[in-house]
PDB file of C-alpha atoms in Angstrom:
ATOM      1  CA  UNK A   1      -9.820  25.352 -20.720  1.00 49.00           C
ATOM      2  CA  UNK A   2      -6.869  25.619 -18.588  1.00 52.00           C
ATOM      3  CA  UNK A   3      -6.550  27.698 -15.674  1.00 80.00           C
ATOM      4  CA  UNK A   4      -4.604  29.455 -13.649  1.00 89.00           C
ATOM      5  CA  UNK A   5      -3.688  30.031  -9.737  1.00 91.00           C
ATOM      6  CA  UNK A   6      -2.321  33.042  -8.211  1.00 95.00           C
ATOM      7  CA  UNK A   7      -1.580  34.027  -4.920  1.00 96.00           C
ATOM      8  CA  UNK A   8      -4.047  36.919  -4.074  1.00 94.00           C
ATOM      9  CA  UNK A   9      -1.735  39.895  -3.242  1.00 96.00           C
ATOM     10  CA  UNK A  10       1.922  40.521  -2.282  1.00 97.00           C
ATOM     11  CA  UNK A  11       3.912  43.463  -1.288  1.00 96.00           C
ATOM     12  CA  UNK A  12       7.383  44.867  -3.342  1.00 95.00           C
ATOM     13  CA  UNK A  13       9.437  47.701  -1.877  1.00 96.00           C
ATOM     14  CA  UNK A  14      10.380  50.194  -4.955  1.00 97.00           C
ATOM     15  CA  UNK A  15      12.925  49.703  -6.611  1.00 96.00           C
ATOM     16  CA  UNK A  16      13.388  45.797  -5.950  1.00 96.00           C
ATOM     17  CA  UNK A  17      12.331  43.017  -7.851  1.00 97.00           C
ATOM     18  CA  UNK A  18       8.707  41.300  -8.010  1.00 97.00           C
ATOM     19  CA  UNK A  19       8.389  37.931  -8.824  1.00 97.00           C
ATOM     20  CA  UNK A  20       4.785  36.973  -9.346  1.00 97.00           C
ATOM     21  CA  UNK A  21       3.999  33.474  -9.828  1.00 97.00           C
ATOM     22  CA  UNK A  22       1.445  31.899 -11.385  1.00 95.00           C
ATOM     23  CA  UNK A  23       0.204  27.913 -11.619  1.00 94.00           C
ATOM     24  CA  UNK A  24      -1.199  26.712 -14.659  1.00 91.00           C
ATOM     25  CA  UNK A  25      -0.531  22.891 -14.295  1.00 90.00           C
ATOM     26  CA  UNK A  26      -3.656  22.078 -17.456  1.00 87.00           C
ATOM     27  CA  UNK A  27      -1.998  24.217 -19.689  1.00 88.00           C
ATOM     28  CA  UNK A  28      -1.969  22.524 -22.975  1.00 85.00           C
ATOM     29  CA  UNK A  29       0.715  22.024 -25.491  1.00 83.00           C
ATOM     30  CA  UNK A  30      -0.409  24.677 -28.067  1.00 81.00           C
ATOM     31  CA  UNK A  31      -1.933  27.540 -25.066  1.00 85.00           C
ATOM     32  CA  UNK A  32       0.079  30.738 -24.457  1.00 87.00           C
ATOM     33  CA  UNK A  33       0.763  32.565 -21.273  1.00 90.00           C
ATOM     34  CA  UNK A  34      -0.038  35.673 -20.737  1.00 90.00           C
ATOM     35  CA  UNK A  35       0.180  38.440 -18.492  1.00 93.00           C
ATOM     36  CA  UNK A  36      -1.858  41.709 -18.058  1.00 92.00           C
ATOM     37  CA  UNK A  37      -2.407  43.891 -15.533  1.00 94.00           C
ATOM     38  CA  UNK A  38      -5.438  46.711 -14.641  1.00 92.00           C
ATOM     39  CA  UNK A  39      -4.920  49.336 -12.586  1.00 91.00           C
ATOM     40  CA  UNK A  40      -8.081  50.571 -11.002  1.00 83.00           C
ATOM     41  CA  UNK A  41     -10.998  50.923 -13.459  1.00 80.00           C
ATOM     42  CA  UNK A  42      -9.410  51.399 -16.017  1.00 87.00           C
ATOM     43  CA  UNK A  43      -9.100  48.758 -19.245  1.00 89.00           C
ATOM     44  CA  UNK A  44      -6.339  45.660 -18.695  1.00 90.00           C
ATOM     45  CA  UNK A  45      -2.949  46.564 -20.063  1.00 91.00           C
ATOM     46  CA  UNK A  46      -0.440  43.747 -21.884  1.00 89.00           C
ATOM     47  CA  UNK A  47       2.613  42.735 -20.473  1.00 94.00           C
ATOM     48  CA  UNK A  48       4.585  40.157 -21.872  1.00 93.00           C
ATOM     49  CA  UNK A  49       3.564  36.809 -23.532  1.00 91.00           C
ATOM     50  CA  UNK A  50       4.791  33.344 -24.477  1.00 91.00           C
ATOM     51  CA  UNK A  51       4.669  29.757 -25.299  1.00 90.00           C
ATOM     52  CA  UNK A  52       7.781  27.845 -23.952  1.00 90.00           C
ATOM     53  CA  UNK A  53      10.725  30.171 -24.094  1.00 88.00           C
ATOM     54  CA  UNK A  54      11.706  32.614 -21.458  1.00 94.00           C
ATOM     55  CA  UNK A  55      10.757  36.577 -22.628  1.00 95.00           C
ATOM     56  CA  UNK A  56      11.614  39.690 -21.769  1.00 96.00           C
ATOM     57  CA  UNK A  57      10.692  42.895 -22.698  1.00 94.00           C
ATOM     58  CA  UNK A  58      11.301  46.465 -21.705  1.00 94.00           C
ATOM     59  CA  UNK A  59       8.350  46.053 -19.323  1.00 93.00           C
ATOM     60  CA  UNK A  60       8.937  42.644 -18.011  1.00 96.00           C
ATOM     61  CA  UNK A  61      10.288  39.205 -18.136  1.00 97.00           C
ATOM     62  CA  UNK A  62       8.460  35.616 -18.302  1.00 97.00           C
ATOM     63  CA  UNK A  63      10.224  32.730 -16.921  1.00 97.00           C
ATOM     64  CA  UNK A  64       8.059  29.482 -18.283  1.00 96.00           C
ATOM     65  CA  UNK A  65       9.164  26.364 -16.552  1.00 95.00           C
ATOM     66  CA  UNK A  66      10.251  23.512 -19.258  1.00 94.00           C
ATOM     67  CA  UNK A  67       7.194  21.567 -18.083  1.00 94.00           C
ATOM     68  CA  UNK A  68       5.002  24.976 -18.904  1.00 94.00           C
ATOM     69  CA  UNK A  69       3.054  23.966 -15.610  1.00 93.00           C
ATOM     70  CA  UNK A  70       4.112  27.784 -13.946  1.00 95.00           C
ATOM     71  CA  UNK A  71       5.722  30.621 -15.222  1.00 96.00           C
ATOM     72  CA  UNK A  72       7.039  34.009 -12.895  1.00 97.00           C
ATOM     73  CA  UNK A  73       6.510  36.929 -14.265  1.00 97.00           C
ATOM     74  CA  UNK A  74       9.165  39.397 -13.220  1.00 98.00           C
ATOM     75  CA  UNK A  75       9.105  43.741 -12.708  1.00 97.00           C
ATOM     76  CA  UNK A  76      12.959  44.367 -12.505  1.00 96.00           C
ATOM     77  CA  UNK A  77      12.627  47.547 -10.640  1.00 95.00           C
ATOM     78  CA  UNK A  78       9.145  48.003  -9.290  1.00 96.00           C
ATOM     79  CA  UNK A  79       7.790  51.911  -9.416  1.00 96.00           C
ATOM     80  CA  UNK A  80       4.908  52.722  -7.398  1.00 96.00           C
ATOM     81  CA  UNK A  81       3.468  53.072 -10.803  1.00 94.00           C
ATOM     82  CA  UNK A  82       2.930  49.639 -10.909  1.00 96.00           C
ATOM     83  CA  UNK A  83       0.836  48.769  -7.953  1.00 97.00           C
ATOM     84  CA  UNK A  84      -2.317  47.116 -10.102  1.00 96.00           C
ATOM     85  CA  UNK A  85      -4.125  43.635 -10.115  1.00 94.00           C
ATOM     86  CA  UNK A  86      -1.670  41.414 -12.178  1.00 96.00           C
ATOM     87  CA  UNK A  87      -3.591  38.672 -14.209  1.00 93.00           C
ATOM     88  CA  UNK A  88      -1.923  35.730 -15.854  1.00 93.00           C
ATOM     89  CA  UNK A  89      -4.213  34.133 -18.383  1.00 89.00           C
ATOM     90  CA  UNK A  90      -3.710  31.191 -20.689  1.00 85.00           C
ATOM     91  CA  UNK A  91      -5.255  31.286 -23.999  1.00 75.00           C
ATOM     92  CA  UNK A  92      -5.583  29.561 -26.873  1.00 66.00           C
ATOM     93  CA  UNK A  93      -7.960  30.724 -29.052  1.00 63.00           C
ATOM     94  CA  UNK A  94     -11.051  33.685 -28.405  1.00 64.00           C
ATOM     95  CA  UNK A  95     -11.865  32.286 -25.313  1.00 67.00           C
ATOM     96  CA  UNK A  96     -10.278  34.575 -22.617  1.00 70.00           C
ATOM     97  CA  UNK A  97     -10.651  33.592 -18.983  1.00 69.00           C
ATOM     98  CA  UNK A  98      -9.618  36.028 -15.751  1.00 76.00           C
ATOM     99  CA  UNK A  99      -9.602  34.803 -12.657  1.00 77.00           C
ATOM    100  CA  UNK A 100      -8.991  37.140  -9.670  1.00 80.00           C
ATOM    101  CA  UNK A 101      -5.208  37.929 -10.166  1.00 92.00           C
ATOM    102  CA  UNK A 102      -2.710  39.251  -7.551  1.00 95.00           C
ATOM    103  CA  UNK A 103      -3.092  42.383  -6.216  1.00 95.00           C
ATOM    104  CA  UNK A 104       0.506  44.010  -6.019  1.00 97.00           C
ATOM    105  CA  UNK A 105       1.148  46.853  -4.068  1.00 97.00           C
ATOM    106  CA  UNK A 106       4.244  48.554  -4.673  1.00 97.00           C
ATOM    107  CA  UNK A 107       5.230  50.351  -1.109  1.00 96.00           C
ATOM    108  CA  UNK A 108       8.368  53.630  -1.105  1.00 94.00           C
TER     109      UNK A 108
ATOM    110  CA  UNK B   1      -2.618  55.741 -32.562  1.00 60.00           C
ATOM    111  CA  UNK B   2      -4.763  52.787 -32.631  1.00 70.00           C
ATOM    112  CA  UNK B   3      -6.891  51.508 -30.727  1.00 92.00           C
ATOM    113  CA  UNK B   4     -10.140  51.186 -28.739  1.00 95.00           C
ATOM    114  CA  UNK B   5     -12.699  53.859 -27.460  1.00 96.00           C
ATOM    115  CA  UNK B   6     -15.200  52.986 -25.072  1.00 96.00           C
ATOM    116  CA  UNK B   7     -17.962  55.407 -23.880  1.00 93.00           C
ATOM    117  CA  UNK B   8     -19.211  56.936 -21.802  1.00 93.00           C
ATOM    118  CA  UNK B   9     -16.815  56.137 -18.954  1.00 93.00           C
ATOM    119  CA  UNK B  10     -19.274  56.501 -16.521  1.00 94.00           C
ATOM    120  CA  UNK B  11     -23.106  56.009 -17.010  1.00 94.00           C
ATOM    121  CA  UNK B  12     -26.407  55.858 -14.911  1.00 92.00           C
ATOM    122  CA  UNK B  13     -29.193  53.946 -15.685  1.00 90.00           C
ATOM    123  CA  UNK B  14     -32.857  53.614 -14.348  1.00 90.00           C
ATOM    124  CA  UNK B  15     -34.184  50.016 -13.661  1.00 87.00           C
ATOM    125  CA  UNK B  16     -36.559  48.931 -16.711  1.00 87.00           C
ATOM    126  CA  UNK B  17     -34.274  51.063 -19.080  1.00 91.00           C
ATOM    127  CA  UNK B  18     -32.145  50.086 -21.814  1.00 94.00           C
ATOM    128  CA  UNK B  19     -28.442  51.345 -22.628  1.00 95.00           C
ATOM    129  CA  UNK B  20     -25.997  51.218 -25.018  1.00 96.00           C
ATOM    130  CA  UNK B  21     -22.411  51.118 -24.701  1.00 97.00           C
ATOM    131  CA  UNK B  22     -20.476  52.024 -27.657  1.00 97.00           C
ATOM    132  CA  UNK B  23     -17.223  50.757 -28.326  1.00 98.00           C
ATOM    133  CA  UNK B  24     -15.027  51.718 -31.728  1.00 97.00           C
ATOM    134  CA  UNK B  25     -11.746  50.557 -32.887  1.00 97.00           C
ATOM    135  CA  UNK B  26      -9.623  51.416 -35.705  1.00 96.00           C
ATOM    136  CA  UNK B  27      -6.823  48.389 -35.451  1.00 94.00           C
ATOM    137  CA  UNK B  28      -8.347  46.884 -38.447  1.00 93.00           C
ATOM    138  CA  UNK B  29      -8.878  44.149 -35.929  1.00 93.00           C
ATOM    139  CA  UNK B  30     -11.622  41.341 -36.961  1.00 92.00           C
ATOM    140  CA  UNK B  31     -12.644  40.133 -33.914  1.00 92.00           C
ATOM    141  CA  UNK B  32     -14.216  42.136 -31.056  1.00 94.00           C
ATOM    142  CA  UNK B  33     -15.629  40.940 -27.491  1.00 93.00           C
ATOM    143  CA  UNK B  34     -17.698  42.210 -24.910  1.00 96.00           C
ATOM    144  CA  UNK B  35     -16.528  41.065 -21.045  1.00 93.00           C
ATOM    145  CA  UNK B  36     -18.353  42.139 -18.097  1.00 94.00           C
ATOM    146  CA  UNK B  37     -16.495  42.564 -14.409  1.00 91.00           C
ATOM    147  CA  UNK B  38     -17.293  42.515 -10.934  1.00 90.00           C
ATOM    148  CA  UNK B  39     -15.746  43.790  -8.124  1.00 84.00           C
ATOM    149  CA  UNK B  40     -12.660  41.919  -7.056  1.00 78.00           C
ATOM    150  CA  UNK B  41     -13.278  39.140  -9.712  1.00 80.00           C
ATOM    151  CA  UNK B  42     -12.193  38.360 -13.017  1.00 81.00           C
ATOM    152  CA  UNK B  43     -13.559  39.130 -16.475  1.00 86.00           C
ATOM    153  CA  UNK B  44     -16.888  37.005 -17.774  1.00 89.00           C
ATOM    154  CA  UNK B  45     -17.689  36.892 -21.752  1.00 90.00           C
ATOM    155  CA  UNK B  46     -20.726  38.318 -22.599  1.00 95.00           C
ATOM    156  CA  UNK B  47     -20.284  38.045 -26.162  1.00 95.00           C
ATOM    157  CA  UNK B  48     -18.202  37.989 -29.098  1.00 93.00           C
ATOM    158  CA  UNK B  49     -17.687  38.719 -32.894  1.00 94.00           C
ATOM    159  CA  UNK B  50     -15.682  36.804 -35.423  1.00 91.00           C
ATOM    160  CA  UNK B  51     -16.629  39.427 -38.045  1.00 92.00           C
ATOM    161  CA  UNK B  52     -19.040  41.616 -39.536  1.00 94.00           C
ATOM    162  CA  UNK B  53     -22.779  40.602 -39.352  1.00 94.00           C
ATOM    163  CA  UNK B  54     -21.900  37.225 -36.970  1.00 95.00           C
ATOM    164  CA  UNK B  55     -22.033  37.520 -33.270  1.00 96.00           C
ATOM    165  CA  UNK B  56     -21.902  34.472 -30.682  1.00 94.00           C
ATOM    166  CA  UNK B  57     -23.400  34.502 -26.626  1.00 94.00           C
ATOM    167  CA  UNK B  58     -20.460  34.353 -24.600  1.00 92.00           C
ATOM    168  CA  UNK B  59     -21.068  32.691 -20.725  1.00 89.00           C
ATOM    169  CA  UNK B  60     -23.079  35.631 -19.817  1.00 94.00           C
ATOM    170  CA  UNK B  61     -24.938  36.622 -22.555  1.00 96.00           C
ATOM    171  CA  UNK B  62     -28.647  36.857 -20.874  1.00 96.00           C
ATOM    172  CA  UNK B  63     -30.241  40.103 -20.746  1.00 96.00           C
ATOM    173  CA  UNK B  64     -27.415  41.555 -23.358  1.00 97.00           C
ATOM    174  CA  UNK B  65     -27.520  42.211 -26.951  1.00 97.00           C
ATOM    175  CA  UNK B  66     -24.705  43.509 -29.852  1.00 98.00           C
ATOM    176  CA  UNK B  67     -24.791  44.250 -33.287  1.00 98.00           C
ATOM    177  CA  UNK B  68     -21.844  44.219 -36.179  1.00 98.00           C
ATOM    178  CA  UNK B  69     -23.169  46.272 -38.807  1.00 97.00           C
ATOM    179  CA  UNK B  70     -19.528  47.670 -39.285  1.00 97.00           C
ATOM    180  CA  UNK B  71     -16.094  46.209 -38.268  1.00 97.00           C
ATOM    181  CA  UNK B  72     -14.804  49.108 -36.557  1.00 97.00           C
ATOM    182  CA  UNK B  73     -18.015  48.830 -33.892  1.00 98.00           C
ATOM    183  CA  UNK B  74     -19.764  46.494 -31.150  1.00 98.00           C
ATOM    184  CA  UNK B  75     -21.847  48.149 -29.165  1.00 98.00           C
ATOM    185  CA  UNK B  76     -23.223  46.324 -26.474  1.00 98.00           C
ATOM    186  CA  UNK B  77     -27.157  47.247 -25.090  1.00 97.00           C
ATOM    187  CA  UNK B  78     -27.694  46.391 -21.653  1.00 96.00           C
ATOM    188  CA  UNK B  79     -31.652  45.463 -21.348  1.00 94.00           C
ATOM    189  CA  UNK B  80     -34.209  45.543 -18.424  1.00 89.00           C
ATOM    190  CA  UNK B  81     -34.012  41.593 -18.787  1.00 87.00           C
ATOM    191  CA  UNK B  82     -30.518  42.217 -17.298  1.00 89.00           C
ATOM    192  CA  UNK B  83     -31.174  41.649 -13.390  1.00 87.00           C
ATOM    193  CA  UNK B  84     -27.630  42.682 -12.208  1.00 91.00           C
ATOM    194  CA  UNK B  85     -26.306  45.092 -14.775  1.00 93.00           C
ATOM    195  CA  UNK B  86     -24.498  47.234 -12.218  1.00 95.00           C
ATOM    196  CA  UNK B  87     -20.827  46.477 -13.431  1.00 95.00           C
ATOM    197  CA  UNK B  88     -17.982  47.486 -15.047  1.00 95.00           C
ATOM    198  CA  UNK B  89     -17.767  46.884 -19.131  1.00 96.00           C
ATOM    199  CA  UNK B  90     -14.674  45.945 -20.799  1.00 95.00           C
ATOM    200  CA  UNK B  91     -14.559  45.378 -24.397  1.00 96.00           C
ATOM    201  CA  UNK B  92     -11.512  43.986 -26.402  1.00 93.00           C
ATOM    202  CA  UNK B  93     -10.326  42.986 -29.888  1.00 93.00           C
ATOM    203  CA  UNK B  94      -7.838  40.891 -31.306  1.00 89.00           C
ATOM    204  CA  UNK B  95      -6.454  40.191 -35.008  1.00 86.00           C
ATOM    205  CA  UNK B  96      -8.730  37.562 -35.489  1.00 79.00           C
ATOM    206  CA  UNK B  97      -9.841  34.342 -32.996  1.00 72.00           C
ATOM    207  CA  UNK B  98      -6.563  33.392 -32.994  1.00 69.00           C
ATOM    208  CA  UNK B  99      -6.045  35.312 -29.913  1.00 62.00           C
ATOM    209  CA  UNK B 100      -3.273  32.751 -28.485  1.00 60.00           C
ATOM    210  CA  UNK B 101      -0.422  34.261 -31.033  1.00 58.00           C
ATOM    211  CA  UNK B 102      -1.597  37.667 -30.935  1.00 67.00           C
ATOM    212  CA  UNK B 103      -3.255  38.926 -27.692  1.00 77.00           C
ATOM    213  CA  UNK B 104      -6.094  40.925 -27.433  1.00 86.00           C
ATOM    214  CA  UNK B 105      -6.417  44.752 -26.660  1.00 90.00           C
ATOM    215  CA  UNK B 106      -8.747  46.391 -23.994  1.00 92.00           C
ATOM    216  CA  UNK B 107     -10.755  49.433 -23.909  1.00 94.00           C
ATOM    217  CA  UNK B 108     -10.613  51.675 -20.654  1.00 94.00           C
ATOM    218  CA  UNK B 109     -13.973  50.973 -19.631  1.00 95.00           C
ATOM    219  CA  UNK B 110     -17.930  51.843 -18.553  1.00 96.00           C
ATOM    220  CA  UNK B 111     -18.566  51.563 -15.661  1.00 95.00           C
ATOM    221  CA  UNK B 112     -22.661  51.064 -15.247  1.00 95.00           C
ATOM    222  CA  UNK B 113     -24.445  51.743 -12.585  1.00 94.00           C
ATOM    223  CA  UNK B 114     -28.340  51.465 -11.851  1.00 90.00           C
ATOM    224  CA  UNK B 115     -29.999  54.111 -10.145  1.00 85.00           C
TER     225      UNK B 115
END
């Protein structure tokens, strides 16, 4: 399985950018990247996704590097609404893996 | 709107006792999974369902049992075997195994805790 390194926590001011990286240098040709987050004790919540094309949503946007060994996952305008542990996860069939995540507090 | 119900949210359990979480969904979704987390760590498979009536142990499936009588429910019993079972329980579906095109979805959560 591949898997994936975060930094453990980083700080955004509100209403900047966050870039969260993530390293995921086994990844294999036909695994997608994807990002959730959980905000205390409560169920993880989807993001964004993809495979080897940059993303965006109305949530987020997922810069994949053309070697697929990192991607950034980017909040355009961080809310203190989205301080939460942010998980990126490769998968590429059932088997889900989390590892720790980045814990990203959003400060006013 | 669809999705997945977990309960209770919160539930106490004696040591030597057995409990059942229950967990529903109504995404028409054929695959369902149990994961268990700890604090400040990552989710651990406990076990998963391709479909009704089949079940597979996950990495953690000691001291845990499911059933699959139905596709909409997997509820997951957490028996006295279970040395640790003070956690938080997530379960989670997706479309089918094929999780990698599709994603899964989460339920919000029990959290156990032994008393």
């Amino acid at each position: 399985d591949a898997k994936t390194t975060q930094p453990p926590s980083m700080d955004c001011a509100e209403g900047r950018a966050a870039n969260l990286p993530c390293n995921h240098s086994t990844i294999s040709g036909n695994e997608y990247v994807y990002w959730y987050r959980q905000i205390h004790s409560q169920g993880p919540q989807y993001i964004i996704h993809g495979l080897k094309n940059n993303e965006t949503n109305e949530m987020a946007s997922l810069i994949i590097t053309e070697d697929r060994k990192s991607s950034t996952l980017i909040l355009p305008h961080a809310t203190l609404r989205d301080t939460a542990v942010y998980y990126c996860i490769v998968i590429n069939d059932y088997k889900l893996s989390f590892g720790a995540g980045t814990t990203v507090t959003v400060r006013a | 709107d669809g999705g997945i119900t977990q309960s209770p949210k919160y539930l106490f359990r004696k040591e030597g006792q057995n409990v059942t979480l229950s967990c529903e969904q109504n995404l028409n979704h054929d695959a369902m999974y149990w994961y268990r987390q700890d604090p400040g760590q990552g989710l651990r498979l406990i076990y998963y369902s391709q479909i009704v009536n089949d079940f597979q142990k996950g990495d953690i499936a000691e001291g845990y049992s499911v059933s699959r009588e139905k596709k909409e429910s997997f509820p997951l019993t957490v028996t006295s075997a279970q040395k640790n079972p003070t956690a938080f329980y997530l379960c989670a579906s997706s479309i089918d195994l094929s999780a990698g095109v599709n994603g899964y979805t989460f339920g919000s959560g029990t959290r156990l805790t032994v008393v």
